[in-house]
Amino acid sequence: MQVLVKNKYAQELEVENIHESFWDPNSFYMDENFSMSSIFELSDPLGLSPFYFLDPRIAFLISQMSSGGDLVMRGLGPVATVAALGIVERGMHFEDQGKVKNTINEYLPKSNVETLLSYDQVVVFGEQKVDESLWKNLRPGGFYLLGSITGKINPLVDHYEPFGKMWPIGMPTEFGWNFNDSNSGLIDFEFAKLKKLG
């Protein structure tokens, strides 16, 4: 299952047979009557792609980011990495450089990939604990977002505050939220957003 995530840099399209997700007004589920060709028919063939096609768990994770600032990301894949880059001022990633560069050309007006020595946010997918080297360079007051698909999140760092909210499905955990709903695509997915203190 995938969701469509609106690309703010592309033309606005009125697409039928899609439904807003519960977590983000720019993320949409496609119903059984959705036609991929409808997007191609409505799109400017010379413009930027109007939607990212993402795993719902990754779409949820990046939707919880703050806009602006500097970001480091790992484990998102090239398309979601570019979607995250569209939210921040500058970003650094650990994906295949060539794939990300090609994807940027399809979705963003310019690249904002840079080498960062410190940053405001870290977003990692497929991990259960905080990477100490990434945590060390996260600025105080910054956020570390984890999306685990392999089990319970245990940060194993000090001086942080879990930062979250209630969601209509799933249940709270010690550090965040656990989703296990196949209808939403948020299956075997645990999420945590940690604010670094001092």
mmCIF file of C-alpha atoms in Angstrom, residues 93-198:
data_model
loop_
_atom_site.group_PDB
_atom_site.id
_atom_site.type_symbol
_atom_site.label_atom_id
_atom_site.label_comp_id
_atom_site.label_asym_id
_atom_site.label_seq_id
_atom_site.Cartn_x
_atom_site.Cartn_y
_atom_site.Cartn_z
ATOM 1 C CA HIS A 93 21.149 12.120 3.891
ATOM 2 C CA PHE A 94 22.672 8.651 3.790
ATOM 3 C CA GLU A 95 20.893 7.411 0.639
ATOM 4 C CA ASP A 96 22.383 6.695 -2.791
ATOM 5 C CA GLN A 97 23.606 10.132 -3.962
ATOM 6 C CA GLY A 98 22.842 9.532 -7.649
ATOM 7 C CA LYS A 99 19.298 8.316 -7.020
ATOM 8 C CA VAL A 100 18.515 11.268 -4.753
ATOM 9 C CA LYS A 101 19.971 13.747 -7.262
ATOM 10 C CA ASN A 102 17.810 12.325 -10.071
ATOM 11 C CA THR A 103 14.739 12.357 -7.839
ATOM 12 C CA ILE A 104 15.355 15.980 -6.799
ATOM 13 C CA ASN A 105 15.150 16.987 -10.462
ATOM 14 C CA GLU A 106 11.686 15.417 -10.664
ATOM 15 C CA TYR A 107 10.245 17.052 -7.521
ATOM 16 C CA LEU A 108 12.145 20.142 -6.356
ATOM 17 C CA PRO A 109 13.130 23.388 -8.088
ATOM 18 C CA LYS A 110 16.663 23.166 -6.647
ATOM 19 C CA SER A 111 18.795 21.001 -4.425
ATOM 20 C CA ASN A 112 19.303 21.927 -0.784
ATOM 21 C CA VAL A 113 21.571 18.970 0.041
ATOM 22 C CA GLU A 114 24.618 20.012 2.028
ATOM 23 C CA THR A 115 27.118 18.566 4.477
ATOM 24 C CA LEU A 116 25.947 19.555 7.948
ATOM 25 C CA LEU A 117 28.023 19.572 11.117
ATOM 26 C CA SER A 118 24.999 20.201 13.346
ATOM 27 C CA TYR A 119 21.261 20.164 12.709
ATOM 28 C CA ASP A 120 17.777 20.843 14.054
ATOM 29 C CA GLN A 121 16.166 17.486 13.202
ATOM 30 C CA VAL A 122 17.063 13.862 12.628
ATOM 31 C CA VAL A 123 14.615 11.511 10.915
ATOM 32 C CA VAL A 124 15.374 7.789 10.718
ATOM 33 C CA PHE A 125 13.227 4.926 9.489
ATOM 34 C CA GLY A 126 13.681 1.267 10.375
ATOM 35 C CA GLU A 127 15.605 1.944 13.596
ATOM 36 C CA GLN A 128 14.724 1.306 17.249
ATOM 37 C CA LYS A 129 17.251 3.458 19.102
ATOM 38 C CA VAL A 130 18.937 6.815 18.819
ATOM 39 C CA ASP A 131 22.279 6.836 16.995
ATOM 40 C CA GLU A 132 24.699 8.466 19.452
ATOM 41 C CA SER A 133 26.771 10.162 16.722
ATOM 42 C CA LEU A 134 23.659 11.777 15.203
ATOM 43 C CA TRP A 135 22.352 12.698 18.669
ATOM 44 C CA LYS A 136 25.643 14.382 19.584
ATOM 45 C CA ASN A 137 25.346 16.818 16.650
ATOM 46 C CA LEU A 138 21.621 17.489 17.127
ATOM 47 C CA ARG A 139 21.225 21.015 18.459
ATOM 48 C CA PRO A 140 19.601 21.419 21.909
ATOM 49 C CA GLY A 141 15.862 21.909 21.379
ATOM 50 C CA GLY A 142 16.045 19.844 18.191
ATOM 51 C CA PHE A 143 13.978 16.764 17.447
ATOM 52 C CA TYR A 144 14.949 13.160 16.750
ATOM 53 C CA LEU A 145 12.168 11.230 14.966
ATOM 54 C CA LEU A 146 12.285 7.433 14.856
ATOM 55 C CA GLY A 147 10.063 5.107 12.856
ATOM 56 C CA SER A 148 10.576 1.468 13.798
ATOM 57 C CA ILE A 149 9.188 -1.483 11.845
ATOM 58 C CA THR A 150 11.234 -4.050 13.712
ATOM 59 C CA GLY A 151 10.062 -3.700 17.289
ATOM 60 C CA LYS A 152 9.877 -1.515 20.365
ATOM 61 C CA ILE A 153 11.696 1.830 20.388
ATOM 62 C CA ASN A 154 14.171 2.317 23.234
ATOM 63 C CA PRO A 155 16.168 5.555 22.759
ATOM 64 C CA LEU A 156 19.093 4.642 25.083
ATOM 65 C CA VAL A 157 20.134 8.303 25.470
ATOM 66 C CA ASP A 158 19.755 10.870 28.245
ATOM 67 C CA HIS A 159 18.329 14.398 28.400
ATOM 68 C CA TYR A 160 15.298 14.207 26.155
ATOM 69 C CA GLU A 161 11.559 14.703 26.350
ATOM 70 C CA PRO A 162 9.088 12.549 24.379
ATOM 71 C CA PHE A 163 7.006 14.853 22.219
ATOM 72 C CA GLY A 164 3.763 13.496 20.836
ATOM 73 C CA LYS A 165 0.013 13.525 20.652
ATOM 74 C CA MET A 166 -2.945 11.196 20.614
ATOM 75 C CA TRP A 167 -3.910 9.485 17.339
ATOM 76 C CA PRO A 168 -7.281 7.937 16.410
ATOM 77 C CA ILE A 169 -5.787 4.472 15.940
ATOM 78 C CA GLY A 170 -3.078 2.608 17.800
ATOM 79 C CA MET A 171 -1.919 3.122 21.353
ATOM 80 C CA PRO A 172 0.657 5.125 23.326
ATOM 81 C CA THR A 173 4.021 3.695 24.275
ATOM 82 C CA GLU A 174 6.578 4.841 26.811
ATOM 83 C CA PHE A 175 8.301 7.005 24.179
ATOM 84 C CA GLY A 176 5.693 7.596 21.450
ATOM 85 C CA TRP A 177 2.940 5.717 19.628
ATOM 86 C CA ASN A 178 2.417 2.202 18.286
ATOM 87 C CA PHE A 179 0.336 1.599 15.160
ATOM 88 C CA ASN A 180 -0.742 -1.835 13.990
ATOM 89 C CA ASP A 181 -3.525 -1.181 11.509
ATOM 90 C CA SER A 182 -3.426 -2.855 8.109
ATOM 91 C CA ASN A 183 -6.279 -0.686 6.740
ATOM 92 C CA SER A 184 -4.182 2.464 7.110
ATOM 93 C CA GLY A 185 -0.918 0.795 6.059
ATOM 94 C CA LEU A 186 0.546 1.668 9.460
ATOM 95 C CA ILE A 187 1.251 -1.957 10.264
ATOM 96 C CA ASP A 188 3.962 -3.009 12.741
ATOM 97 C CA PHE A 189 4.973 0.642 13.069
ATOM 98 C CA GLU A 190 6.176 2.417 16.187
ATOM 99 C CA PHE A 191 6.875 6.141 16.165
ATOM 100 C CA ALA A 192 8.721 8.428 18.591
ATOM 101 C CA LYS A 193 9.595 12.124 18.471
ATOM 102 C CA LEU A 194 12.184 13.117 21.060
ATOM 103 C CA LYS A 195 13.176 16.678 21.935
ATOM 104 C CA LYS A 196 16.820 17.039 22.931
ATOM 105 C CA LEU A 197 17.211 18.932 26.184
ATOM 106 C CA GLY A 198 20.288 20.986 27.085
#
